[in-house]
Short mmCIF file of C-alpha atoms in Angstrom, two decimals:
data_model
loop_
_atom_site.label_atom_id
_atom_site.label_comp_id
_atom_site.label_asym_id
_atom_site.label_seq_id
_atom_site.Cartn_x
_atom_site.Cartn_y
_atom_site.Cartn_z
CA MET A 1 2.76 -16.24 14.52
CA SER A 2 -0.71 -17.27 13.40
CA SER A 3 -1.78 -20.84 13.67
CA HIS A 4 -3.36 -21.27 10.25
CA SER A 5 -0.12 -21.71 8.28
CA ALA A 6 1.09 -25.13 7.26
CA ASP A 7 4.70 -26.27 7.61
CA PRO A 8 6.75 -23.37 6.17
CA SER A 9 9.37 -25.60 4.57
CA ALA A 10 6.62 -27.47 2.71
CA GLN A 11 5.16 -24.13 1.65
CA ILE A 12 8.57 -22.95 0.47
CA ALA A 13 9.13 -26.18 -1.48
CA GLU A 14 5.71 -25.78 -3.09
CA LEU A 15 6.43 -22.14 -3.98
CA GLN A 16 9.83 -23.02 -5.39
CA LYS A 17 8.11 -25.61 -7.58
CA GLN A 18 5.62 -22.98 -8.73
CA VAL A 19 8.41 -20.50 -9.47
CA ALA A 20 10.31 -23.09 -11.51
CA ASP A 21 7.13 -23.91 -13.41
CA LEU A 22 6.42 -20.24 -14.11
CA GLN A 23 10.02 -19.62 -15.18
CA ALA A 24 9.74 -22.51 -17.63
CA ARG A 25 6.50 -21.09 -19.01
CA LEU A 26 8.00 -17.60 -19.25
CA ALA A 27 10.99 -19.00 -21.14
CA ARG A 28 8.61 -20.61 -23.65
CA VAL A 29 6.72 -17.33 -24.10
CA GLU A 30 9.95 -15.37 -24.55
CA ALA A 31 11.17 -17.88 -27.11
CA THR A 32 8.15 -17.04 -29.27
CA PRO A 33 7.61 -13.29 -28.90
CA SER A 34 5.47 -13.07 -32.03
CA ALA A 35 2.88 -15.34 -30.44
CA ILE A 36 1.47 -12.52 -28.34
CA PRO A 37 1.82 -9.19 -30.17
CA GLY A 38 2.43 -6.19 -27.96
CA LEU A 39 3.20 -8.22 -24.85
CA PRO A 40 5.89 -6.39 -22.91
CA LEU A 41 8.74 -8.79 -22.23
CA ALA A 42 10.71 -6.50 -19.98
CA THR A 43 9.17 -5.23 -16.76
CA SER A 44 11.69 -2.82 -15.35
CA GLY A 45 10.90 -0.13 -12.83
CA THR A 46 8.50 2.61 -13.84
CA ALA A 47 9.55 2.53 -17.48
CA GLN A 48 6.75 2.59 -20.00
CA ALA A 49 6.13 -0.85 -21.41
CA GLY A 50 5.39 -1.60 -25.03
CA SER A 51 1.65 -1.26 -24.49
CA GLY A 52 2.08 2.31 -23.25
CA GLN A 53 1.07 1.37 -19.73
CA VAL A 54 2.80 2.93 -16.75
CA GLU A 55 3.66 1.16 -13.50
CA ARG A 56 0.96 3.06 -11.66
CA VAL A 57 -1.90 2.32 -9.26
CA SER A 58 -4.85 4.72 -9.44
CA MET A 59 -7.30 4.46 -6.61
CA VAL A 60 -10.65 6.11 -5.96
CA VAL A 61 -11.26 6.37 -2.21
CA PHE A 62 -15.01 6.88 -1.94
CA SER A 63 -15.76 5.36 1.47
CA GLY A 64 -15.43 7.27 4.71
CA THR A 65 -14.82 4.32 7.01
CA LEU A 66 -11.80 3.14 8.96
CA ASP A 67 -11.68 -0.34 7.43
CA HIS A 68 -11.80 1.02 3.89
CA ALA A 69 -9.11 3.61 4.72
CA ILE A 70 -6.84 0.87 6.14
CA ALA A 71 -7.31 -1.23 2.98
CA ALA A 72 -6.66 1.77 0.72
CA PHE A 73 -3.48 2.89 2.49
CA THR A 74 -2.17 -0.68 2.94
CA ILE A 75 -2.39 -1.28 -0.83
CA ALA A 76 -1.06 2.21 -1.59
CA THR A 77 2.04 1.81 0.60
CA ALA A 78 2.70 -1.75 -0.62
CA ALA A 79 2.48 -0.57 -4.25
CA ALA A 80 4.73 2.43 -3.65
CA ALA A 81 7.22 0.21 -1.79
CA SER A 82 7.18 -2.09 -4.82
CA GLY A 83 8.31 0.75 -7.05
CA MET A 84 4.95 1.75 -8.50
CA GLU A 85 3.56 5.26 -8.75
CA VAL A 86 0.43 5.61 -6.63
CA GLU A 87 -2.30 8.19 -7.06
CA MET A 88 -5.24 8.23 -4.66
CA PHE A 89 -8.36 10.17 -5.59
CA PHE A 90 -10.54 11.08 -2.62
CA THR A 91 -14.18 11.81 -3.26
CA PHE A 92 -17.48 11.99 -1.31
CA TRP A 93 -17.30 10.23 2.08
CA GLY A 94 -13.62 9.53 1.50
CA PHE A 95 -12.98 13.16 2.49
CA ALA A 96 -13.52 12.26 6.13
CA ALA A 97 -9.97 10.85 6.21
CA LEU A 98 -8.54 14.07 4.74
CA ARG A 99 -10.15 16.42 7.26
CA ASP A 100 -7.78 17.96 9.75
CA PRO A 101 -9.42 17.97 13.20
CA LYS A 102 -7.44 21.08 14.14
CA LYS A 103 -8.78 23.13 11.24
CA SER A 104 -12.25 24.47 10.56
CA GLY A 105 -13.53 26.12 7.43
CA GLN A 106 -14.88 29.65 7.33
CA GLY A 107 -18.05 31.09 5.77
CA LYS A 108 -19.97 27.84 5.27
CA THR A 109 -23.43 27.55 3.77
CA LEU A 110 -26.15 25.67 5.66
CA ILE A 111 -25.43 22.47 3.69
CA GLY A 112 -21.72 22.96 4.27
CA LYS A 113 -22.35 23.29 7.99
CA MET A 114 -24.44 20.10 7.95
CA PHE A 115 -21.69 18.15 6.23
CA SER A 116 -19.14 19.62 8.64
CA TRP A 117 -21.25 18.34 11.48
CA MET A 118 -22.00 14.88 10.03
CA LEU A 119 -18.76 13.98 8.25
CA PRO A 120 -16.13 12.51 10.61
CA ARG A 121 -13.35 14.99 11.25
CA GLY A 122 -10.21 13.02 10.44
CA THR A 123 -9.02 9.40 10.59
CA ARG A 124 -9.36 9.17 14.39
CA LYS A 125 -13.11 9.70 14.07
CA LEU A 126 -13.75 7.20 11.28
CA PRO A 127 -16.37 4.52 12.00
CA LEU A 128 -16.19 0.88 10.92
CA SER A 129 -18.34 -0.04 7.91
CA GLN A 130 -19.69 -3.04 9.83
CA TRP A 131 -19.96 -3.63 13.56
CA ASN A 132 -19.32 0.00 14.41
CA MET A 133 -21.64 -0.13 17.43
CA GLY A 134 -21.61 3.60 17.97
CA GLY A 135 -17.83 3.84 17.69
CA ALA A 136 -17.04 0.91 20.01
CA GLY A 137 -16.23 -1.31 17.00
CA ALA A 138 -13.72 1.18 15.61
CA LYS A 139 -12.02 1.46 19.01
CA MET A 140 -11.97 -2.34 19.31
CA ILE A 141 -10.34 -2.84 15.88
CA ARG A 142 -7.72 -0.20 16.70
CA SER A 143 -6.89 -1.98 19.94
CA ILE A 144 -6.71 -5.40 18.23
CA MET A 145 -4.47 -3.95 15.50
CA GLN A 146 -2.19 -2.40 18.08
CA GLY A 147 -1.98 -5.74 19.91
CA ARG A 148 -1.05 -7.50 16.69
CA LYS A 149 1.45 -4.75 15.84
CA VAL A 150 -0.44 -3.82 12.68
CA ALA A 151 0.26 -0.26 11.58
CA SER A 152 -2.55 2.21 12.29
CA VAL A 153 -4.12 4.18 9.46
CA GLU A 154 -2.22 7.24 10.72
CA GLU A 155 1.11 5.37 10.48
CA LEU A 156 0.15 4.08 7.03
CA MET A 157 -0.62 7.64 5.87
CA ALA A 158 2.75 8.82 7.16
CA ALA A 159 4.44 5.95 5.28
CA ALA A 160 2.43 6.85 2.16
CA ALA A 161 3.62 10.46 2.37
CA ASP A 162 7.20 9.26 2.82
CA LEU A 163 6.94 6.92 -0.20
CA GLY A 164 5.58 9.67 -2.45
CA VAL A 165 1.98 8.46 -2.73
CA VAL A 166 0.01 11.31 -4.31
CA ILE A 167 -3.33 12.36 -2.82
CA ASN A 168 -5.82 14.05 -5.11
CA ALA A 169 -8.88 15.77 -3.67
CA CYS A 170 -11.99 15.87 -5.86
CA GLU A 171 -12.95 19.51 -6.34
CA MET A 172 -16.58 18.68 -7.17
CA SER A 173 -17.09 16.78 -3.88
CA MET A 174 -15.46 19.61 -1.97
CA GLY A 175 -17.86 22.09 -3.56
CA LEU A 176 -20.91 19.90 -2.89
CA MET A 177 -19.96 19.23 0.70
CA GLY A 178 -18.74 22.74 1.38
CA ILE A 179 -15.25 21.58 2.30
CA GLY A 180 -12.44 24.09 1.78
CA GLN A 181 -8.79 23.29 1.10
CA ASP A 182 -7.98 25.07 4.35
CA GLU A 183 -9.72 22.25 6.27
CA LEU A 184 -7.62 19.43 4.82
CA ILE A 185 -4.63 17.69 6.39
CA ASP A 186 -1.07 18.81 5.69
CA TYR A 187 0.12 16.23 3.18
CA PRO A 188 3.16 16.80 0.95
CA THR A 189 1.54 16.01 -2.41
CA LEU A 190 -2.10 16.91 -1.82
CA LYS A 191 -3.64 18.33 -4.99
CA VAL A 192 -7.15 19.44 -5.93
CA CYS A 193 -8.38 18.02 -9.21
CA GLY A 194 -11.36 16.72 -11.16
CA ALA A 195 -12.54 13.51 -12.80
CA ALA A 196 -10.58 14.18 -16.01
CA THR A 197 -7.33 14.00 -14.04
CA PHE A 198 -8.35 10.65 -12.59
CA ILE A 199 -9.23 9.33 -16.07
CA GLU A 200 -5.94 10.56 -17.51
CA ARG A 201 -3.90 9.02 -14.68
CA ALA A 202 -5.91 5.79 -14.50
CA SER A 203 -6.09 5.11 -18.23
CA ALA A 204 -2.31 5.10 -18.58
CA GLY A 205 -1.75 3.01 -15.46
CA LYS A 206 -1.82 -0.71 -14.87
CA VAL A 207 -3.99 -0.99 -11.76
CA THR A 208 -7.22 0.84 -10.94
CA LEU A 209 -9.18 0.37 -7.74
CA PHE A 210 -12.40 1.78 -6.29
CA ILE A 211 -12.55 1.63 -2.52
CA MET B 1 30.45 -6.49 -0.84
CA SER B 2 29.41 -5.89 2.73
CA GLN B 3 26.13 -7.31 4.00
CA LYS B 4 23.55 -5.26 5.90
CA THR B 5 20.77 -6.54 8.15
CA LEU B 6 17.29 -5.07 8.47
CA ASP B 7 15.39 -6.19 11.54
CA ALA B 8 11.70 -5.81 10.67
CA ARG B 9 10.46 -8.06 13.47
CA GLY B 10 7.39 -6.75 15.25
CA LYS B 11 6.04 -5.19 12.07
CA SER B 12 2.97 -6.40 10.22
CA CYS B 13 1.96 -6.20 6.56
CA PRO B 14 2.73 -3.94 4.70
CA MET B 15 5.38 -2.43 6.99
CA PRO B 16 8.16 -5.07 6.55
CA ILE B 17 8.01 -4.42 2.79
CA VAL B 18 7.85 -0.65 3.31
CA ALA B 19 10.95 -0.87 5.53
CA LEU B 20 12.65 -3.15 2.99
CA ALA B 21 11.94 -0.73 0.13
CA LYS B 22 13.41 2.14 2.16
CA GLU B 23 16.50 0.16 3.10
CA ALA B 24 16.97 -1.07 -0.48
CA ARG B 25 17.31 2.55 -1.64
CA THR B 26 20.50 2.86 0.41
CA LEU B 27 22.12 -0.20 -1.19
CA SER B 28 24.31 -0.19 -4.22
CA LYS B 29 23.91 -2.71 -7.02
CA GLY B 30 25.19 -6.15 -6.06
CA GLN B 31 25.05 -5.43 -2.35
CA GLU B 32 23.28 -7.98 -0.17
CA LEU B 33 20.70 -7.41 2.56
CA VAL B 34 19.38 -9.77 5.22
CA VAL B 35 15.82 -9.05 6.36
CA LEU B 36 14.31 -10.51 9.52
CA SER B 37 10.53 -10.62 9.94
CA ASP B 38 8.02 -12.45 12.11
CA ASP B 39 5.12 -11.59 9.81
CA GLU B 40 3.52 -14.77 8.40
CA ALA B 41 2.92 -13.00 5.07
CA PHE B 42 6.61 -12.12 4.74
CA PRO B 43 7.94 -15.20 2.82
CA ASN B 44 5.39 -14.72 0.04
CA ASP B 45 5.56 -10.93 0.14
CA VAL B 46 9.35 -10.72 -0.04
CA ARG B 47 9.27 -13.08 -3.02
CA ALA B 48 6.61 -10.91 -4.69
CA TRP B 49 8.53 -7.72 -3.90
CA CYS B 50 11.77 -9.07 -5.39
CA SER B 51 9.92 -10.26 -8.50
CA LYS B 52 8.16 -6.90 -8.92
CA THR B 53 11.20 -4.73 -8.30
CA GLY B 54 13.73 -6.89 -10.17
CA ASN B 55 15.88 -7.67 -7.15
CA HIS B 56 17.26 -11.13 -6.46
CA LEU B 57 15.97 -13.26 -3.61
CA LEU B 58 18.84 -15.52 -2.60
CA SER B 59 17.06 -17.39 0.18
CA VAL B 60 14.19 -17.40 2.68
CA ASP B 61 14.69 -19.48 5.80
CA LYS B 62 12.59 -20.06 8.86
CA ALA B 63 14.46 -19.41 12.09
CA GLU B 64 12.99 -20.29 15.47
CA ASP B 65 10.39 -17.52 15.66
CA HIS B 66 10.94 -15.49 12.52
CA TYR B 67 11.86 -15.60 8.84
CA ARG B 68 15.21 -14.60 7.39
CA ALA B 69 15.41 -13.48 3.78
CA GLN B 70 18.61 -12.76 1.90
CA ILE B 71 18.34 -10.34 -0.99
CA ARG B 72 20.78 -9.03 -3.56
CA LYS B 73 20.13 -5.60 -5.00
CA GLU B 74 19.94 -5.79 -8.78
CA ALA B 75 17.75 -2.86 -9.76
#
């Protein structure tokens, strides 16, 4: 238990008050549906609301660092667990997390070989975006997380796969960096796509994030 | 209806909610579930999850070293 929290019963009482207040406000809004045209009054499951928006989170994962990957997969699993569709789009440095350390690509160009060398090979090799200290920082955060029973990025990715989170790999980045599909992790819904797919998925969804 | 218990103690955000979502799939409508968690984010998160997924939060109580939420499956 962390020490920063106030008395839980006081917090609960405060939250109950807030809920009652919000319910009262919602009741007023529902009583006058014409006041806000197009506002969806029902929010059930993944059904399309009146505005045409889908219960979907679209996420660009651009960063190739452990802390960003933890944030991305924490939000992705929470959203999927809350009944939302989740589509992650990995591009540029984000590919580090999708590399399978057991696989290596064939027939690489010089640039491809350079990226192979420089880009971390899988989640276990990801650095921290701050305080990495030559990899000591990443090791330290993993050990702290383990001590606090926080799920590792590998566990989060397994949960994401289980919850049906879709991973899209940006074809353009793969071409630029000389990464082949044969080098990527085994993930049940991994697809190769382009920016138009992201735009199509994101524009119809409710939440879009760039990490 | 029978009541199930999910012990999510020892798990941190977002795993109690991930475990809850998984367990909720096995419930039928109207069935109740008790969830135990020692994650400090759990009281707010379980409320948010119920609100988002359309399930009913019957209660959240603080036991000695953990929280106990009672949920009724509605959706």
